[in-house]
Amino acid sequence: MAETRILGIETSCDETAAAVVEDGRHILSNVIASQIELHAQYGGVFPEMASRAHIEAIVPVIQKAMSEAHLGWDDLDGIAVTYGPGLVGSLLVGVNTAKGLAAGRGLPLVGVNHLEAHIYAHWLETGSEGSAPADLTFPLLALIVSGGHTELALMRDHSDYVYLGGTLDDAAGEAFDKVGRLLGLGYPGGPAIERAAEQGDPNLFPLPRAWMEGTYDFSFSGIKTAVARLVQAHGGEPRGRMVADLAASFQAAVVDVLAGKAAAAAEEYQATAILLCGGVSANQTLRTVVRERAAVPVYTPALILCTDNAAMVAACGHHRFLSGVRAGWDLDVEPGLRLT
Ligand code: KG4
Ligand code: ZN
């Protein structure tokens, strides 16, 4: 069978990304223009600034993805674009650009759910340590942990998900970002907390774990509030050792709950493996602790594929195209789209 080449486009939050993927597995190019520096000065993503930055970056990013893949437009078989969930103004830039290209070049278009795309990062071949083999067997347990989401889902087949639980308040990444701010570590908080935690004692502050017994739901706002109280109790501006110990204790508490629930769900639903997905899955402590607790293999994408990128969108789009899905010209953005 001839190879299928899909151009993926991703603009749901603060990365403008385009990638070309062959057969849903081989990355021919993966271009990401990050807006982190722009948003760092506000301590988080500023939605209107994000949409405007996407408008400036989208065409050069797509041109770069095409030239790095050494392909012409006639070599493509389709375009896949994230249509939700995410920021409405940001999503609109990607969706409208994708429609224009598809109409102009006569290419089929498919809309991709960003959460599902994070799961499909596991179908991309990178050869990185801990990444999934080509022959994954269903059912699989996906733990999606990103800036906007924390979800446990059972994947019974391609496009067939059972939602098991999710966060009732802050997403895991959001909690990392908020605590990062409390500790004066800047934005994004996740990688900064991970670095600070290396020098800290994870057992120094026994922070509360919300186990939400009998469910696969999560709650992280209590841990965040507990950190805020400790910061206040120590004068409001933590430094040095205190930052490291709080970062390590916070990370340990979040990882404890995520790992415990993912391992339990994999066992209850007899999943063949656990797929860690989304920006927080870049966290080494999370990777290690889930592997310690789980009775099945735990797969982790290459670091560059954990945070937002378009290769995962193209991989997911590939499977959509294979199952015959096509978007019409009325494809609209869905900021609150869920995994169903
Ligand atoms: O998947 P992603 O790039 O965007 C969303 O779809 O939300 O995830 C971004 C989130 C941010 O909250 C960031 O702080 C977090 O992932 N993150 C991490 C790490 N790297 C990124 N959290 C913990 N440890 C990390 N190493
Ligand atoms: Zn994401």
CSV table of N, CA and C and ligand atoms in Angstrom, one decimal, residues 10 12-13 114-115 118 144 146-149 278-279 306-309 312, ligand 2:
chain,number,residue,atom,x,y,z
A,10,GLU,N,-1.9,22.4,14.7
A,10,GLU,CA,-2.3,22.5,16.1
A,10,GLU,C,-2.1,23.9,16.6
A,12,SER,N,-4.3,24.9,19.6
A,12,SER,CA,-5.4,25.0,20.6
A,12,SER,C,-5.1,25.9,21.8
A,13,CYS,N,-3.8,26.0,22.1
A,13,CYS,CA,-3.4,26.8,23.3
A,13,CYS,C,-2.3,27.8,23.0
A,114,HIS,N,-8.1,17.3,20.5
A,114,HIS,CA,-6.8,17.5,21.1
A,114,HIS,C,-6.4,16.4,22.1
A,115,LEU,N,-7.4,16.0,22.9
A,115,LEU,CA,-7.2,15.0,24.0
A,115,LEU,C,-6.8,13.7,23.4
A,118,HIS,N,-3.3,13.7,22.1
A,118,HIS,CA,-2.2,13.4,23.1
A,118,HIS,C,-2.1,11.9,23.2
A,144,ILE,N,-4.4,11.1,30.8
A,144,ILE,CA,-4.1,12.4,30.1
A,144,ILE,C,-3.9,13.4,31.2
A,146,SER,N,-2.5,17.3,31.4
A,146,SER,CA,-1.9,18.4,30.7
A,146,SER,C,-2.3,19.7,31.5
A,147,GLY,N,-2.1,20.8,30.8
A,147,GLY,CA,-2.4,22.1,31.5
A,147,GLY,C,-3.9,22.3,31.7
A,148,GLY,N,-4.7,21.7,30.8
A,148,GLY,CA,-6.1,21.9,30.8
A,148,GLY,C,-6.9,20.7,31.3
A,149,HIS,N,-6.3,19.5,31.3
A,149,HIS,CA,-7.0,18.3,31.6
A,149,HIS,C,-6.3,17.3,32.4
A,278,GLY,N,0.2,13.8,27.5
A,278,GLY,CA,0.1,15.3,27.9
A,278,GLY,C,1.3,15.8,28.6
A,279,GLY,N,1.3,17.1,28.7
A,279,GLY,CA,2.5,17.9,29.1
A,279,GLY,C,3.1,17.3,30.5
A,306,CYS,N,5.3,15.0,24.4
A,306,CYS,CA,4.4,15.1,25.6
A,306,CYS,C,3.6,16.4,25.6
A,307,THR,N,4.3,17.5,25.4
A,307,THR,CA,3.7,18.8,25.3
A,307,THR,C,3.1,19.0,23.9
A,308,ASP,N,2.3,20.1,23.8
A,308,ASP,CA,1.6,20.2,22.5
A,308,ASP,C,2.5,20.2,21.3
A,309,ASN,N,2.0,19.5,20.3
A,309,ASN,CA,2.7,19.4,19.0
A,309,ASN,C,1.7,19.0,17.9
A,312,MET,N,1.3,14.6,16.8
A,312,MET,CA,0.3,13.8,17.4
A,312,MET,C,-1.1,14.0,16.7
B,2,ZN,ZN,-2.2,19.6,25.1
